[in-house]
PDB file of C-alpha atoms in Angstrom:
ATOM      1  CA  MET A  29      10.580 -19.971 -22.839  1.00  0.00           C
ATOM      2  CA  ALA A  30       8.230 -17.156 -23.820  1.00  0.00           C
ATOM      3  CA  ASN A  31       4.827 -18.378 -24.921  1.00  0.00           C
ATOM      4  CA  ARG A  32       2.901 -15.106 -24.947  1.00  0.00           C
ATOM      5  CA  LYS A  33       3.577 -11.694 -26.435  1.00  0.00           C
ATOM      6  CA  ALA A  34       3.321  -8.339 -24.639  1.00  0.00           C
ATOM      7  CA  LEU A  35       3.488  -4.968 -26.386  1.00  0.00           C
ATOM      8  CA  VAL A  36       4.634  -2.095 -24.150  1.00  0.00           C
ATOM      9  CA  VAL A  37       3.713   1.271 -25.667  1.00  0.00           C
ATOM     10  CA  ARG A  38       5.443   4.124 -23.860  1.00  0.00           C
ATOM     11  CA  GLY A  39       5.852   7.800 -24.569  1.00  0.00           C
ATOM     12  CA  GLY A  40       3.832  10.990 -24.591  1.00  0.00           C
ATOM     13  CA  TRP A  41       4.376  13.463 -21.754  1.00  0.00           C
ATOM     14  CA  GLU A  42       7.753  12.829 -20.183  1.00  0.00           C
ATOM     15  CA  GLY A  43       6.626  13.904 -16.708  1.00  0.00           C
ATOM     16  CA  HIS A  44       5.438  10.361 -16.067  1.00  0.00           C
ATOM     17  CA  ALA A  45       8.841   8.876 -16.974  1.00  0.00           C
ATOM     18  CA  PRO A  46       7.282   6.378 -19.391  1.00  0.00           C
ATOM     19  CA  VAL A  47      10.495   4.518 -20.190  1.00  0.00           C
ATOM     20  CA  ALA A  48      11.730   4.181 -16.605  1.00  0.00           C
ATOM     21  CA  ALA A  49       8.212   3.392 -15.368  1.00  0.00           C
ATOM     22  CA  THR A  50       7.611   0.568 -17.812  1.00  0.00           C
ATOM     23  CA  ASP A  51      11.149  -0.743 -17.325  1.00  0.00           C
ATOM     24  CA  LEU A  52      10.100  -1.566 -13.757  1.00  0.00           C
ATOM     25  CA  PHE A  53       7.638  -4.149 -15.086  1.00  0.00           C
ATOM     26  CA  VAL A  54       9.392  -5.643 -18.108  1.00  0.00           C
ATOM     27  CA  PRO A  55      11.351  -8.201 -16.007  1.00  0.00           C
ATOM     28  CA  PHE A  56       8.109  -9.275 -14.328  1.00  0.00           C
ATOM     29  CA  LEU A  57       6.459  -9.868 -17.687  1.00  0.00           C
ATOM     30  CA  GLU A  58       9.450 -11.801 -18.978  1.00  0.00           C
ATOM     31  CA  ALA A  59       9.521 -13.916 -15.826  1.00  0.00           C
ATOM     32  CA  HIS A  60       5.882 -14.811 -16.478  1.00  0.00           C
ATOM     33  CA  GLY A  61       6.490 -16.061 -19.980  1.00  0.00           C
ATOM     34  CA  PHE A  62       5.982 -12.966 -22.124  1.00  0.00           C
ATOM     35  CA  GLU A  63       8.089 -11.992 -25.081  1.00  0.00           C
ATOM     36  CA  VAL A  64       8.149  -8.208 -24.607  1.00  0.00           C
ATOM     37  CA  HIS A  65       8.105  -5.784 -27.527  1.00  0.00           C
ATOM     38  CA  LEU A  66       8.768  -2.089 -26.822  1.00  0.00           C
ATOM     39  CA  ALA A  67       7.342   0.780 -28.857  1.00  0.00           C
ATOM     40  CA  GLY A  68       7.731   4.537 -28.501  1.00  0.00           C
ATOM     41  CA  SER A  69       4.441   5.362 -30.204  1.00  0.00           C
ATOM     42  CA  PRO A  70       1.023   3.793 -30.850  1.00  0.00           C
ATOM     43  CA  GLU A  71       2.073   3.027 -34.425  1.00  0.00           C
ATOM     44  CA  PRO A  72       2.151  -0.791 -33.892  1.00  0.00           C
ATOM     45  CA  TYR A  73      -1.567  -0.715 -33.114  1.00  0.00           C
ATOM     46  CA  ALA A  74      -2.207  -0.204 -36.841  1.00  0.00           C
ATOM     47  CA  ASP A  75      -0.400  -3.438 -37.786  1.00  0.00           C
ATOM     48  CA  ALA A  76      -3.239  -5.961 -37.758  1.00  0.00           C
ATOM     49  CA  ALA A  77      -1.003  -8.966 -38.369  1.00  0.00           C
ATOM     50  CA  PHE A  78       1.290  -8.042 -35.481  1.00  0.00           C
ATOM     51  CA  MET A  79      -1.557  -7.178 -33.109  1.00  0.00           C
ATOM     52  CA  ALA A  80      -3.259 -10.506 -33.800  1.00  0.00           C
ATOM     53  CA  GLY A  81      -0.395 -12.157 -31.925  1.00  0.00           C
ATOM     54  CA  VAL A  82      -0.297  -9.725 -28.992  1.00  0.00           C
ATOM     55  CA  ASP A  83      -1.728 -11.136 -25.779  1.00  0.00           C
ATOM     56  CA  LEU A  84      -1.252  -8.016 -23.655  1.00  0.00           C
ATOM     57  CA  VAL A  85      -0.824  -4.301 -24.302  1.00  0.00           C
ATOM     58  CA  VAL A  86       0.765  -2.330 -21.471  1.00  0.00           C
ATOM     59  CA  GLN A  87       0.345   1.341 -22.264  1.00  0.00           C
ATOM     60  CA  CYS A  88       2.151   4.238 -20.588  1.00  0.00           C
ATOM     61  CA  TYR A  89       1.473   7.079 -23.001  1.00  0.00           C
ATOM     62  CA  THR A  90       0.189  10.252 -21.385  1.00  0.00           C
ATOM     63  CA  MET A  91      -1.646  12.699 -23.628  1.00  0.00           C
ATOM     64  CA  GLY A  92      -0.236  12.574 -27.165  1.00  0.00           C
ATOM     65  CA  THR A  93      -2.350  11.741 -30.182  1.00  0.00           C
ATOM     66  CA  ILE A  94      -3.475   8.580 -31.915  1.00  0.00           C
ATOM     67  CA  GLU A  95      -4.252   8.187 -35.595  1.00  0.00           C
ATOM     68  CA  PRO A  96      -7.570   6.680 -36.709  1.00  0.00           C
ATOM     69  CA  GLY A  97      -5.906   3.531 -38.047  1.00  0.00           C
ATOM     70  CA  GLU A  98      -3.968   3.046 -34.826  1.00  0.00           C
ATOM     71  CA  LEU A  99      -7.062   3.368 -32.684  1.00  0.00           C
ATOM     72  CA  ALA A 100      -9.059   1.080 -34.945  1.00  0.00           C
ATOM     73  CA  GLY A 101      -6.299  -1.505 -34.677  1.00  0.00           C
ATOM     74  CA  LEU A 102      -6.175  -1.264 -30.900  1.00  0.00           C
ATOM     75  CA  ARG A 103      -9.927  -1.584 -30.549  1.00  0.00           C
ATOM     76  CA  ALA A 104     -10.029  -4.543 -32.938  1.00  0.00           C
ATOM     77  CA  ALA A 105      -7.266  -6.306 -31.041  1.00  0.00           C
ATOM     78  CA  VAL A 106      -8.953  -5.859 -27.656  1.00  0.00           C
ATOM     79  CA  GLU A 107     -12.290  -6.957 -29.053  1.00  0.00           C
ATOM     80  CA  SER A 108     -10.556 -10.095 -30.337  1.00  0.00           C
ATOM     81  CA  GLY A 109      -9.041 -10.924 -26.956  1.00  0.00           C
ATOM     82  CA  THR A 110      -5.884  -8.858 -26.494  1.00  0.00           C
ATOM     83  CA  GLY A 111      -5.686  -7.604 -22.919  1.00  0.00           C
ATOM     84  CA  MET A 112      -4.904  -3.973 -22.101  1.00  0.00           C
ATOM     85  CA  ALA A 113      -3.421  -2.659 -18.872  1.00  0.00           C
ATOM     86  CA  GLY A 114      -1.978   0.561 -17.538  1.00  0.00           C
ATOM     87  CA  TRP A 115      -1.766   3.064 -14.746  1.00  0.00           C
ATOM     88  CA  HIS A 116      -2.289   6.743 -14.088  1.00  0.00           C
ATOM     89  CA  GLY A 117      -2.104   9.135 -17.041  1.00  0.00           C
ATOM     90  CA  GLY A 118      -0.470   6.484 -19.195  1.00  0.00           C
ATOM     91  CA  ILE A 119      -3.869   4.927 -19.821  1.00  0.00           C
ATOM     92  CA  ALA A 120      -6.456   7.239 -18.198  1.00  0.00           C
ATOM     93  CA  ASP A 121      -5.157  10.447 -19.793  1.00  0.00           C
ATOM     94  CA  SER A 122      -4.062   9.224 -23.203  1.00  0.00           C
ATOM     95  CA  PHE A 123      -5.105  10.526 -26.608  1.00  0.00           C
ATOM     96  CA  ARG A 124      -7.402  13.357 -25.637  1.00  0.00           C
ATOM     97  CA  ASN A 125      -8.160  13.796 -29.339  1.00  0.00           C
ATOM     98  CA  SER A 126     -10.189  10.588 -29.388  1.00  0.00           C
ATOM     99  CA  SER A 127     -13.528  10.013 -27.708  1.00  0.00           C
ATOM    100  CA  ASP A 128     -13.469   6.462 -29.089  1.00  0.00           C
ATOM    101  CA  TYR A 129     -10.339   5.755 -27.048  1.00  0.00           C
ATOM    102  CA  LEU A 130     -12.150   7.009 -23.936  1.00  0.00           C
ATOM    103  CA  HIS A 131     -15.033   4.710 -24.821  1.00  0.00           C
ATOM    104  CA  LEU A 132     -12.656   1.744 -24.831  1.00  0.00           C
ATOM    105  CA  ILE A 133     -10.995   2.567 -21.502  1.00  0.00           C
ATOM    106  CA  GLY A 134     -14.085   3.672 -19.604  1.00  0.00           C
ATOM    107  CA  GLY A 135     -12.549   6.541 -17.637  1.00  0.00           C
ATOM    108  CA  GLN A 136     -10.768   9.807 -18.287  1.00  0.00           C
ATOM    109  CA  PHE A 137      -8.574  11.910 -16.023  1.00  0.00           C
ATOM    110  CA  ALA A 138     -10.295  15.201 -15.183  1.00  0.00           C
ATOM    111  CA  CYS A 139      -7.978  16.775 -12.592  1.00  0.00           C
ATOM    112  CA  HIS A 140      -5.845  16.159  -9.523  1.00  0.00           C
ATOM    113  CA  PRO A 141      -6.847  18.806  -6.972  1.00  0.00           C
ATOM    114  CA  GLY A 142      -3.833  20.048  -5.067  1.00  0.00           C
ATOM    115  CA  LYS A 143      -3.038  21.873  -1.872  1.00  0.00           C
ATOM    116  CA  ASP A 144      -4.275  25.284  -0.792  1.00  0.00           C
ATOM    117  CA  PRO A 145      -3.315  27.625  -3.659  1.00  0.00           C
ATOM    118  CA  ALA A 146      -2.757  30.434  -1.145  1.00  0.00           C
ATOM    119  CA  GLU A 147       0.056  28.531   0.553  1.00  0.00           C
ATOM    120  CA  PRO A 148       3.625  28.590  -0.773  1.00  0.00           C
ATOM    121  CA  HIS A 149       4.916  25.356  -2.229  1.00  0.00           C
ATOM    122  CA  GLU A 150       8.316  24.205  -3.374  1.00  0.00           C
ATOM    123  CA  SER A 151       7.240  23.227  -6.879  1.00  0.00           C
ATOM    124  CA  ALA A 152       4.167  22.827  -9.051  1.00  0.00           C
ATOM    125  CA  GLU A 153       4.535  19.057  -8.787  1.00  0.00           C
ATOM    126  CA  ALA A 154       4.776  19.129  -4.990  1.00  0.00           C
ATOM    127  CA  HIS A 155       1.674  21.312  -4.899  1.00  0.00           C
ATOM    128  CA  ASN A 156      -0.276  18.458  -6.499  1.00  0.00           C
ATOM    129  CA  PHE A 157       0.796  15.827  -3.961  1.00  0.00           C
ATOM    130  CA  VAL A 158      -1.842  15.279  -1.290  1.00  0.00           C
ATOM    131  CA  PRO A 159      -2.420  12.503   1.261  1.00  0.00           C
ATOM    132  CA  TYR A 160      -5.322  10.229   0.394  1.00  0.00           C
ATOM    133  CA  THR A 161      -6.638   6.718   0.874  1.00  0.00           C
ATOM    134  CA  VAL A 162      -7.436   4.087  -1.731  1.00  0.00           C
ATOM    135  CA  ASN A 163     -10.461   2.184  -0.436  1.00  0.00           C
ATOM    136  CA  LEU A 164     -10.963  -1.366  -1.677  1.00  0.00           C
ATOM    137  CA  LEU A 165     -14.581  -2.350  -2.183  1.00  0.00           C
ATOM    138  CA  PRO A 166     -16.071  -5.502  -0.641  1.00  0.00           C
ATOM    139  CA  GLU A 167     -16.348  -7.121  -4.067  1.00  0.00           C
ATOM    140  CA  ALA A 168     -12.579  -6.682  -4.442  1.00  0.00           C
ATOM    141  CA  ALA A 169     -11.905  -9.130  -1.621  1.00  0.00           C
ATOM    142  CA  ALA A 170     -12.157 -12.133  -3.916  1.00  0.00           C
ATOM    143  CA  HIS A 171     -10.916 -10.564  -7.148  1.00  0.00           C
ATOM    144  CA  PRO A 172      -7.545 -11.892  -8.349  1.00  0.00           C
ATOM    145  CA  ILE A 173      -6.182  -8.353  -8.722  1.00  0.00           C
ATOM    146  CA  THR A 174      -6.928  -7.263  -5.162  1.00  0.00           C
ATOM    147  CA  GLU A 175      -7.427 -10.447  -3.150  1.00  0.00           C
ATOM    148  CA  GLY A 176      -5.817 -10.224   0.277  1.00  0.00           C
ATOM    149  CA  LEU A 177      -5.106  -6.485   0.019  1.00  0.00           C
ATOM    150  CA  THR A 178      -6.517  -3.770   2.252  1.00  0.00           C
ATOM    151  CA  ASP A 179      -7.046  -0.028   2.055  1.00  0.00           C
ATOM    152  CA  PHE A 180      -3.798   1.884   1.642  1.00  0.00           C
ATOM    153  CA  ASP A 181      -2.566   5.461   1.893  1.00  0.00           C
ATOM    154  CA  LEU A 182      -0.508   7.469  -0.579  1.00  0.00           C
ATOM    155  CA  VAL A 183       0.883  10.981  -0.862  1.00  0.00           C
ATOM    156  CA  THR A 184       0.815  11.772  -4.558  1.00  0.00           C
ATOM    157  CA  GLU A 185      -1.614  12.998  -7.200  1.00  0.00           C
ATOM    158  CA  GLN A 186      -5.176  11.996  -6.400  1.00  0.00           C
ATOM    159  CA  TYR A 187      -7.005  11.443  -9.662  1.00  0.00           C
ATOM    160  CA  TRP A 188     -10.531  12.709 -10.138  1.00  0.00           C
ATOM    161  CA  VAL A 189     -11.792  10.722 -13.135  1.00  0.00           C
ATOM    162  CA  LEU A 190     -14.887  10.852 -15.303  1.00  0.00           C
ATOM    163  CA  THR A 191     -16.302   7.379 -15.909  1.00  0.00           C
ATOM    164  CA  ASP A 192     -19.348   5.498 -17.110  1.00  0.00           C
ATOM    165  CA  ASP A 193     -21.168   2.679 -15.362  1.00  0.00           C
ATOM    166  CA  TYR A 194     -19.835  -0.020 -17.679  1.00  0.00           C
ATOM    167  CA  ILE A 195     -16.783  -0.534 -15.520  1.00  0.00           C
ATOM    168  CA  ASP A 196     -16.257  -2.927 -12.642  1.00  0.00           C
ATOM    169  CA  VAL A 197     -14.824  -0.890  -9.793  1.00  0.00           C
ATOM    170  CA  LEU A 198     -12.472  -2.592  -7.353  1.00  0.00           C
ATOM    171  CA  ALA A 199     -11.351   0.460  -5.380  1.00  0.00           C
ATOM    172  CA  THR A 200     -12.221   4.122  -4.996  1.00  0.00           C
ATOM    173  CA  THR A 201     -10.737   7.304  -3.626  1.00  0.00           C
ATOM    174  CA  THR A 202     -12.736  10.213  -2.234  1.00  0.00           C
ATOM    175  CA  GLN A 203     -11.888  13.833  -2.875  1.00  0.00           C
ATOM    176  CA  GLN A 204     -12.655  15.876   0.206  1.00  0.00           C
ATOM    177  CA  VAL A 205     -14.126  19.363   0.228  1.00  0.00           C
ATOM    178  CA  ARG A 206     -11.548  21.870   1.432  1.00  0.00           C
ATOM    179  CA  PRO A 207     -12.283  25.543   2.205  1.00  0.00           C
ATOM    180  CA  TRP A 208     -10.745  26.665  -1.115  1.00  0.00           C
ATOM    181  CA  ASP A 209     -12.516  24.116  -3.324  1.00  0.00           C
ATOM    182  CA  PRO A 210     -15.405  25.202  -5.583  1.00  0.00           C
ATOM    183  CA  TRP A 211     -17.321  21.897  -5.184  1.00  0.00           C
ATOM    184  CA  HIS A 212     -19.752  21.441  -2.291  1.00  0.00           C
ATOM    185  CA  ARG A 213     -19.735  17.729  -1.508  1.00  0.00           C
ATOM    186  CA  GLU A 214     -17.226  14.893  -1.497  1.00  0.00           C
ATOM    187  CA  VAL A 215     -16.557  13.247  -4.849  1.00  0.00           C
ATOM    188  CA  THR A 216     -15.695   9.556  -5.054  1.00  0.00           C
ATOM    189  CA  SER A 217     -13.803   8.338  -8.130  1.00  0.00           C
ATOM    190  CA  PRO A 218     -12.747   4.838  -9.163  1.00  0.00           C
ATOM    191  CA  ALA A 219      -9.087   4.193  -8.363  1.00  0.00           C
ATOM    192  CA  ILE A 220      -8.932   0.640  -9.750  1.00  0.00           C
ATOM    193  CA  TRP A 221     -11.294  -0.705 -12.359  1.00  0.00           C
ATOM    194  CA  THR A 222     -11.692  -3.342 -15.035  1.00  0.00           C
ATOM    195  CA  ARG A 223     -13.716  -3.383 -18.225  1.00  0.00           C
ATOM    196  CA  SER A 224     -14.802  -6.209 -20.486  1.00  0.00           C
ATOM    197  CA  TRP A 225     -14.596  -5.331 -24.190  1.00  0.00           C
ATOM    198  CA  GLY A 226     -15.517  -8.016 -26.678  1.00  0.00           C
ATOM    199  CA  ALA A 227     -13.284 -10.969 -25.877  1.00  0.00           C
ATOM    200  CA  GLY A 228     -10.709  -8.688 -24.216  1.00  0.00           C
ATOM    201  CA  ARG A 229     -10.111  -7.317 -20.746  1.00  0.00           C
ATOM    202  CA  VAL A 230      -9.008  -3.825 -19.715  1.00  0.00           C
ATOM    203  CA  PHE A 231      -7.337  -3.031 -16.371  1.00  0.00           C
ATOM    204  CA  VAL A 232      -6.749   0.496 -15.054  1.00  0.00           C
ATOM    205  CA  THR A 233      -5.357   1.840 -11.794  1.00  0.00           C
ATOM    206  CA  THR A 234      -4.951   5.563 -11.214  1.00  0.00           C
ATOM    207  CA  PRO A 235      -1.999   5.669  -8.758  1.00  0.00           C
ATOM    208  CA  GLY A 236       1.342   5.731 -10.574  1.00  0.00           C
ATOM    209  CA  HIS A 237       2.479   9.305 -11.123  1.00  0.00           C
ATOM    210  CA  SER A 238       6.116   8.652 -10.250  1.00  0.00           C
ATOM    211  CA  LEU A 239       8.590   5.826  -9.780  1.00  0.00           C
ATOM    212  CA  ASP A 240       8.345   5.921  -6.001  1.00  0.00           C
ATOM    213  CA  VAL A 241       4.579   5.352  -6.200  1.00  0.00           C
ATOM    214  CA  LEU A 242       5.057   2.494  -8.663  1.00  0.00           C
ATOM    215  CA  ARG A 243       7.548   0.925  -6.258  1.00  0.00           C
ATOM    216  CA  ASN A 244       5.014   1.009  -3.425  1.00  0.00           C
ATOM    217  CA  ASP A 245       4.451  -2.648  -2.553  1.00  0.00           C
ATOM    218  CA  THR A 246       0.677  -2.495  -2.850  1.00  0.00           C
ATOM    219  CA  VAL A 247       0.621  -0.412  -6.041  1.00  0.00           C
ATOM    220  CA  ARG A 248       3.184  -2.658  -7.678  1.00  0.00           C
ATOM    221  CA  THR A 249       1.291  -5.785  -6.670  1.00  0.00           C
ATOM    222  CA  ILE A 250      -1.937  -4.376  -8.115  1.00  0.00           C
ATOM    223  CA  ILE A 251      -0.275  -3.517 -11.427  1.00  0.00           C
ATOM    224  CA  GLU A 252       1.469  -6.868 -11.717  1.00  0.00           C
ATOM    225  CA  ARG A 253      -1.708  -8.761 -10.955  1.00  0.00           C
ATOM    226  CA  GLY A 254      -3.705  -6.480 -13.245  1.00  0.00           C
ATOM    227  CA  MET A 255      -1.425  -7.173 -16.202  1.00  0.00           C
ATOM    228  CA  LEU A 256      -1.713 -10.918 -15.707  1.00  0.00           C
ATOM    229  CA  TRP A 257      -5.471 -10.703 -15.255  1.00  0.00           C
ATOM    230  CA  ALA A 258      -5.940  -8.682 -18.439  1.00  0.00           C
ATOM    231  CA  ALA A 259      -3.668 -10.803 -20.635  1.00  0.00           C
ATOM    232  CA  ARG A 260      -5.140 -13.337 -22.994  1.00  0.00           C
TER     233      ARG A 260
END
């Protein structure tokens, strides 16, 4: 019997398949005692009475916009103990119109450097897929989200994110310097982080561009554990 409530907010840019992506995790949430509510916009965030009973927000809403009342409701809920979790652009590239949203999440997608622009590629999406490693930090060894996991490799978008130092980083990924790049030294970005906000917890992981990445055993484990960790 469900004894907690999860709100799954999905939409925005369709390139991240928000419905199919979140559908991968709804059965997991239900199996762990959540009554799952689905929304195609951030509108429920503005309903204070509803949000007071939400134990976990799972957001997969790339770009798009958020109204002031919706953002205020989301922030109030997290501050009061509602957990928030998400992956990739669904949480780290949402609502570019709002710096206050960025302040809540603690990191913002900047770019995903691709392959050599001088080389032919089969599609714009394929051009953005590069091999990279997610490196777990020593402090991640005992964290419930990453305990027992090791560094892992992916071939997908590698997120370069802009962050502040009020995040707890569990894993990083390092952008190399290639001959065509305009930067002059390697850049390391958080790939998995958490953030404490009032009585609430925020969990973010940057891998998750496509369904095949979300089905990766390690990525899926991290997201599942991250949702449970963030939930009230």
